[in-house]
mmCIF file of C-alpha atoms in Angstrom:
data_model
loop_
_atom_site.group_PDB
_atom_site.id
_atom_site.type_symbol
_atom_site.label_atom_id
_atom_site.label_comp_id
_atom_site.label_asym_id
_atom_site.label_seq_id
_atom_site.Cartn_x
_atom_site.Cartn_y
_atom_site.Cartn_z
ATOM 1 C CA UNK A 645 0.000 0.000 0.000
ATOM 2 C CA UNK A 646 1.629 3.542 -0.750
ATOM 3 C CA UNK A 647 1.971 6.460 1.273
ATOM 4 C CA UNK A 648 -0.841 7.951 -0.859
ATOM 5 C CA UNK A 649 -3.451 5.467 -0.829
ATOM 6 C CA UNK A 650 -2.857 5.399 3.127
ATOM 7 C CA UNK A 651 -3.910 9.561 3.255
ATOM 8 C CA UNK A 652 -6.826 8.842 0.713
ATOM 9 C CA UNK A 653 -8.215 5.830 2.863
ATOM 10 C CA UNK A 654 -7.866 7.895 6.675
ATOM 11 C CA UNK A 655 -9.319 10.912 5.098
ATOM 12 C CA UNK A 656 -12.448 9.306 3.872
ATOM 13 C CA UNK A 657 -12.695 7.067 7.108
ATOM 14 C CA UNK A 658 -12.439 10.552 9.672
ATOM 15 C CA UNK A 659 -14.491 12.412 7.036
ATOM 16 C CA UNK A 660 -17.416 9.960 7.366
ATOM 17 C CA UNK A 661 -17.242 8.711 10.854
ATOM 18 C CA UNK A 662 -19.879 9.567 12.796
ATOM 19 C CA UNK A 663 -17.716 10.125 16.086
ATOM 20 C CA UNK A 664 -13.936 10.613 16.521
ATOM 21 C CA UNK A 665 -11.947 7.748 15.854
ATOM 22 C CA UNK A 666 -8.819 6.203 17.791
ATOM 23 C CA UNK A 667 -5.569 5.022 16.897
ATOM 24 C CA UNK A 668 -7.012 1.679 17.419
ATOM 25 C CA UNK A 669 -9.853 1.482 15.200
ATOM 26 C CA UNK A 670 -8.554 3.208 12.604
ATOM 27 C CA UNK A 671 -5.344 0.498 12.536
ATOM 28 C CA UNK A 672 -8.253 -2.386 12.440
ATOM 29 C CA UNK A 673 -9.810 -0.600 9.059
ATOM 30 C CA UNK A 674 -6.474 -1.473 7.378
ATOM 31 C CA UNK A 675 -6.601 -5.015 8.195
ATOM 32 C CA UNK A 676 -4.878 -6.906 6.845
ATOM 33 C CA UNK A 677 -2.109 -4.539 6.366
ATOM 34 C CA UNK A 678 -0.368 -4.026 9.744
ATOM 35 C CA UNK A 679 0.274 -0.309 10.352
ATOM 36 C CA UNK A 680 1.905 0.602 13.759
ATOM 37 C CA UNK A 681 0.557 3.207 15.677
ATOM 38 C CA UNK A 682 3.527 5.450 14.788
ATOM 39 C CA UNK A 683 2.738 5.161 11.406
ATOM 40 C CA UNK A 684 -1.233 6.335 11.532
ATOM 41 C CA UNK A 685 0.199 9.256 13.755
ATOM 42 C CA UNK A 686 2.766 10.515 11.279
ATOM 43 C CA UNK A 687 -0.031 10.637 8.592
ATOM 44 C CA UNK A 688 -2.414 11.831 10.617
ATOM 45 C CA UNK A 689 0.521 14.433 11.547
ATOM 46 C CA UNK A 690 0.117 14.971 7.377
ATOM 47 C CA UNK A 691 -3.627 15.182 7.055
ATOM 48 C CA UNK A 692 -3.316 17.557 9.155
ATOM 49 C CA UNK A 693 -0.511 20.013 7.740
ATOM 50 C CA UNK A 694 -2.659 19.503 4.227
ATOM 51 C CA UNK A 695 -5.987 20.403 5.075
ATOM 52 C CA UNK A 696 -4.659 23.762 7.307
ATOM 53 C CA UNK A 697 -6.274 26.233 5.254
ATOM 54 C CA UNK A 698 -9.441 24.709 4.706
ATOM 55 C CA UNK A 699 -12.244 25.051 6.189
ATOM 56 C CA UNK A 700 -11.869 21.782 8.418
ATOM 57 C CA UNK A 701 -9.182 20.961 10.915
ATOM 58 C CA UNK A 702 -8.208 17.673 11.767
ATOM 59 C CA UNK A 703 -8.247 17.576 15.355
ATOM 60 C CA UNK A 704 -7.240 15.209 18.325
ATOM 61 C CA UNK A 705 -9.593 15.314 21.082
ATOM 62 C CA UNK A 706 -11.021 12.872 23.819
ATOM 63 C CA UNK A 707 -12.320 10.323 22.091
ATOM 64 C CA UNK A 708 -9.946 10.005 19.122
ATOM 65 C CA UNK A 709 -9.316 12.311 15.925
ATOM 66 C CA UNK A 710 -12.357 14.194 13.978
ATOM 67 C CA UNK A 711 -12.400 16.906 11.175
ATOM 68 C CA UNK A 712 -14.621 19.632 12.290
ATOM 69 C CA UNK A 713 -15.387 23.174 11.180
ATOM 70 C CA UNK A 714 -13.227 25.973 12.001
ATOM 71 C CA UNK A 715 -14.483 28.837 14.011
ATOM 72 C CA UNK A 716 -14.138 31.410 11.724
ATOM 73 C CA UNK A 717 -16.724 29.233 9.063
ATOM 74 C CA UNK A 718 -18.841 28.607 12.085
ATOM 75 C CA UNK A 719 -21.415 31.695 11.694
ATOM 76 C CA UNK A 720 -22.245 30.681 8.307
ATOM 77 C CA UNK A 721 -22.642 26.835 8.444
ATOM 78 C CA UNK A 722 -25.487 28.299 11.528
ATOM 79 C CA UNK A 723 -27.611 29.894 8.746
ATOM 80 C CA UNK A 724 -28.807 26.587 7.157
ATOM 81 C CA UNK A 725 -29.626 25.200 10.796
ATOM 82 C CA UNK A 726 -33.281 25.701 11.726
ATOM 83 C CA UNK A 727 -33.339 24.606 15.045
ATOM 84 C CA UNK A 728 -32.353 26.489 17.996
ATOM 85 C CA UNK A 729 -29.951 25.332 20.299
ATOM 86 C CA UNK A 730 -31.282 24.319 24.082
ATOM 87 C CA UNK A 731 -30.357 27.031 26.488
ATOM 88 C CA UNK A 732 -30.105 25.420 30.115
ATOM 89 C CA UNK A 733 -30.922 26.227 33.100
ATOM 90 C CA UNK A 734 -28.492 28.052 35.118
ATOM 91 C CA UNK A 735 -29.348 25.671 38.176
ATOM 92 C CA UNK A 736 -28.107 22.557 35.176
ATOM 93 C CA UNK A 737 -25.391 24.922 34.421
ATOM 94 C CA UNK A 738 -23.881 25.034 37.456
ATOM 95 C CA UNK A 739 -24.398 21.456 38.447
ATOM 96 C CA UNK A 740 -22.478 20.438 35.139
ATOM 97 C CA UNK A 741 -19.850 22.588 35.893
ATOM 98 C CA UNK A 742 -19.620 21.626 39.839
ATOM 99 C CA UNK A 743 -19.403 18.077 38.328
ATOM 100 C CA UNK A 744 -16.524 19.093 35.642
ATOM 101 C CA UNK A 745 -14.115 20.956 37.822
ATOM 102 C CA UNK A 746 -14.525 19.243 41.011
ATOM 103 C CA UNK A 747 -15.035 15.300 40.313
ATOM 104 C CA UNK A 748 -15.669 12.742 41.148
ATOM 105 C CA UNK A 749 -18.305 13.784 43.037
ATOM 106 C CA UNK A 750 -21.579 12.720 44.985
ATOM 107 C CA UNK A 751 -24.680 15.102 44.979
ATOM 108 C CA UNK A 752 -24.528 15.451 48.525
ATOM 109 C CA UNK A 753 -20.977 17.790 47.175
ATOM 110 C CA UNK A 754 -23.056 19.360 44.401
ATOM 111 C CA UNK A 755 -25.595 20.707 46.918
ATOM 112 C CA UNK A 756 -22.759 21.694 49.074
ATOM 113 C CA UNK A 757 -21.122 23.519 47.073
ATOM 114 C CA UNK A 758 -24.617 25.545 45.260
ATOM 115 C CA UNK A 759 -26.625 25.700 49.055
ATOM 116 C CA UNK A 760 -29.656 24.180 47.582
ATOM 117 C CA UNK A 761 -30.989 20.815 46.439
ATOM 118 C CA UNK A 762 -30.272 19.221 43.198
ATOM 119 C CA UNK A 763 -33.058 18.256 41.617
ATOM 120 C CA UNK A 764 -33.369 14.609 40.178
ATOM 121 C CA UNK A 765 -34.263 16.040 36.753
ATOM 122 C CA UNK A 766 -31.209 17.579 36.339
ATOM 123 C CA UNK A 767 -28.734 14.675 37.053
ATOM 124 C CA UNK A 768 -31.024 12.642 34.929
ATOM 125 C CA UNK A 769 -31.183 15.243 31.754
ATOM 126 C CA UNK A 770 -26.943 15.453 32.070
ATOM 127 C CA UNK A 771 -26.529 11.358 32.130
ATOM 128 C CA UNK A 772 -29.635 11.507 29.030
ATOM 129 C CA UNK A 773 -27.274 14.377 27.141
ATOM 130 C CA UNK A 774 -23.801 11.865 27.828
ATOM 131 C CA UNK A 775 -22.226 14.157 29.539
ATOM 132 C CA UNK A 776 -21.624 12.806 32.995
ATOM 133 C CA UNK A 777 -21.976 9.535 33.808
ATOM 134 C CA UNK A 778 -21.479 7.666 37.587
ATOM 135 C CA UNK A 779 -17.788 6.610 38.681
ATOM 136 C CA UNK A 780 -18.383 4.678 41.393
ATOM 137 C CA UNK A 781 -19.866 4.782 45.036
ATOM 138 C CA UNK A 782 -18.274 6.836 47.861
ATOM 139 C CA UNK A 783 -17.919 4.668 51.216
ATOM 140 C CA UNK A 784 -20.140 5.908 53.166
ATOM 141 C CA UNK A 785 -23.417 5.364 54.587
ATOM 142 C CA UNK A 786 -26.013 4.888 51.978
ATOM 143 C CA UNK A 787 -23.269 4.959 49.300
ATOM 144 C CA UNK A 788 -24.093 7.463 47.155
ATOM 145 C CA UNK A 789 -23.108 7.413 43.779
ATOM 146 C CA UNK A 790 -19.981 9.645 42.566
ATOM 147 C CA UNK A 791 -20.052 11.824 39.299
ATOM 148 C CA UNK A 792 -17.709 12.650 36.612
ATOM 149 C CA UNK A 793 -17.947 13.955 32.959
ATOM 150 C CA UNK A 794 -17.609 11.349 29.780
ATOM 151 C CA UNK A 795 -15.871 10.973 27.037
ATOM 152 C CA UNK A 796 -18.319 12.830 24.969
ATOM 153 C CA UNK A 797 -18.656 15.641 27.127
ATOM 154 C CA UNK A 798 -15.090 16.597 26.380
ATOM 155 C CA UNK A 799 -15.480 15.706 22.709
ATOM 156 C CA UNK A 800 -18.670 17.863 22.402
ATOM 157 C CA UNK A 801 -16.635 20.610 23.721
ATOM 158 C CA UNK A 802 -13.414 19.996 21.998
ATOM 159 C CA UNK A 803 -11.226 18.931 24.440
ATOM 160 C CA UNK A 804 -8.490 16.283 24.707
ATOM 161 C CA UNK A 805 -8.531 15.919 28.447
ATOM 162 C CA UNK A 806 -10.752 17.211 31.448
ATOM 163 C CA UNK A 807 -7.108 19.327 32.012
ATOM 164 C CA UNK A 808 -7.743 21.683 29.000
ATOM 165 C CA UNK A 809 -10.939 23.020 31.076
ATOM 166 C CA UNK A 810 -10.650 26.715 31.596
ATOM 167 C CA UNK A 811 -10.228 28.699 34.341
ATOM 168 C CA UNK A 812 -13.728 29.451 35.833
ATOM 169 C CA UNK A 813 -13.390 31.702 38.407
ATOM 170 C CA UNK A 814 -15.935 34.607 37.737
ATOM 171 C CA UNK A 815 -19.232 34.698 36.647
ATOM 172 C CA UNK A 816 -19.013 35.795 33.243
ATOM 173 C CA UNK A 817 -16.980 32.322 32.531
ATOM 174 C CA UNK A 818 -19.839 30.511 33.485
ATOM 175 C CA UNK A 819 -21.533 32.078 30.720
ATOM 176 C CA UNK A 820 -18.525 31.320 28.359
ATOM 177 C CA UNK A 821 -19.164 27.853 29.525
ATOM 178 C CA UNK A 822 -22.857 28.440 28.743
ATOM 179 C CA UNK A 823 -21.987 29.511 25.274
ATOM 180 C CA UNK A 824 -19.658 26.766 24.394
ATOM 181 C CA UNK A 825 -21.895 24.500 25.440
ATOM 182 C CA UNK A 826 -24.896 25.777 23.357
ATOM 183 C CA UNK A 827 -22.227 26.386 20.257
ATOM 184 C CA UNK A 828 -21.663 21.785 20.304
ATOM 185 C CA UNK A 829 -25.520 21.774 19.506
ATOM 186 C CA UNK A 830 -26.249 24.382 17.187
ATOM 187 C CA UNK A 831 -23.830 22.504 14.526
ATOM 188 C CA UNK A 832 -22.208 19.575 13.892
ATOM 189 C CA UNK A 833 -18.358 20.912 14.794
ATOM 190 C CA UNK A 834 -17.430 17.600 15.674
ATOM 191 C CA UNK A 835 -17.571 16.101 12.013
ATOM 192 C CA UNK A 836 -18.131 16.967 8.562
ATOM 193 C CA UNK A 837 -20.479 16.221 5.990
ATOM 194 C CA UNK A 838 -22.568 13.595 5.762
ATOM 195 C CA UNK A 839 -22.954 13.274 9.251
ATOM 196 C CA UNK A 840 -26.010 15.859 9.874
ATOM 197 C CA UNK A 841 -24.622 17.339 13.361
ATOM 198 C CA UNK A 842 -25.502 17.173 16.730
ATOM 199 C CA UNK A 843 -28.791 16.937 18.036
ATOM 200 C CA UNK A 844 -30.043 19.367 20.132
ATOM 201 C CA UNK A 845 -31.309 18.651 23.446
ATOM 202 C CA UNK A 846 -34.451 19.129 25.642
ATOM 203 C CA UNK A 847 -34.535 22.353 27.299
ATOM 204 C CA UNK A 848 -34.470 22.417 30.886
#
């Protein structure tokens, strides 16, 4: 197989994959031809350099490598969507982000940390949207169940690892977070065509 035909064949498999792929899986497409790791990466590392001044960038993040749209192409790819993105609550705001920078943790910390209740509804809408998902149980009496974010939740927002989650410290970064959040629904930015985007979800 030449170098060539190995750039043709990972372009078309990240261009129509409906979710990032890894290293892994995108070794087992070339069965039977056995391509290290190493190898992928330094064509990825090509991919990459080729399509820099397109509209799409070939990026790593959680879950594996994606193409998605570039920021600046952003506002226009929003005209042809007709649905509006779910605004949430700031009360499942704040719980998401309790969950993000401080996990794992049990809802007992969550209410801690806000000084009210969290509702049932809200835990249950953030599992539903694959965002957090339950680590394990805290020993202590009655158990209760610990919370972290997913996979997805980083890949929605573009992230390789719950490190490269910014400061949030005032506020207005809350409604950064807000924003970012919202911007993963309005439009597929995790893949490019066909894949028809990323649904929106309910609003709270």
């Amino acid at each position: 197989m030449t170098e060539n035909e190995i750039q043709r064949i990972l372009e078309a498999l990240l261009l129509c994959a409906e979710q990032p792929l890894s290293i892994q899986q995108m070794r087992k497409a070339f069965d039977p031809f056995e391509l290290t790791a190493d190898t992928i990466k330094k064509h990825l590392a090509t991919l990459a350099s080729a399509w820099q001044d397109k509209g799409l960038a070939l990026v790593q993040v959680a879950g594996g490598w994606r193409f998605q749209s570039r920021s600046d192409v952003q506002p226009y790819l929003l005209r042809l969507k007709e649905d509006r993105p779910a605004r949430y609550s700031r009360a499942t705001l704040e719980t998401l982000a309790i969950i993000a920078w401080r996990q794992p943790v049990t809802r007992g910390d969550i209410e801690d940390i806000r000084g009210v209740s969290v509702s049932t509804q809200i835990i249950r809408t953030l599992e539903d949207r694959g965002w957090i998902e339950v680590l394990g149980y805290r020993d202590a009496p009655g158990r209760p169940a610990l919370f972290g974010t997913t996979k997805q939740f980083l890949d929605d927002l573009g992230l390789r690892s719950i490190q490269d989650l910014p400061a949030l410290d005032t506020p207005q970064d809350l409604d950064v977070f807000q924003q970012s959040l919202s911007d993963s629904q309005k439009i597929n930015t995790e893949q490019a065509p066909p894949v028809s985007g990323v649904e929106a979800a309910e609003k709270i």
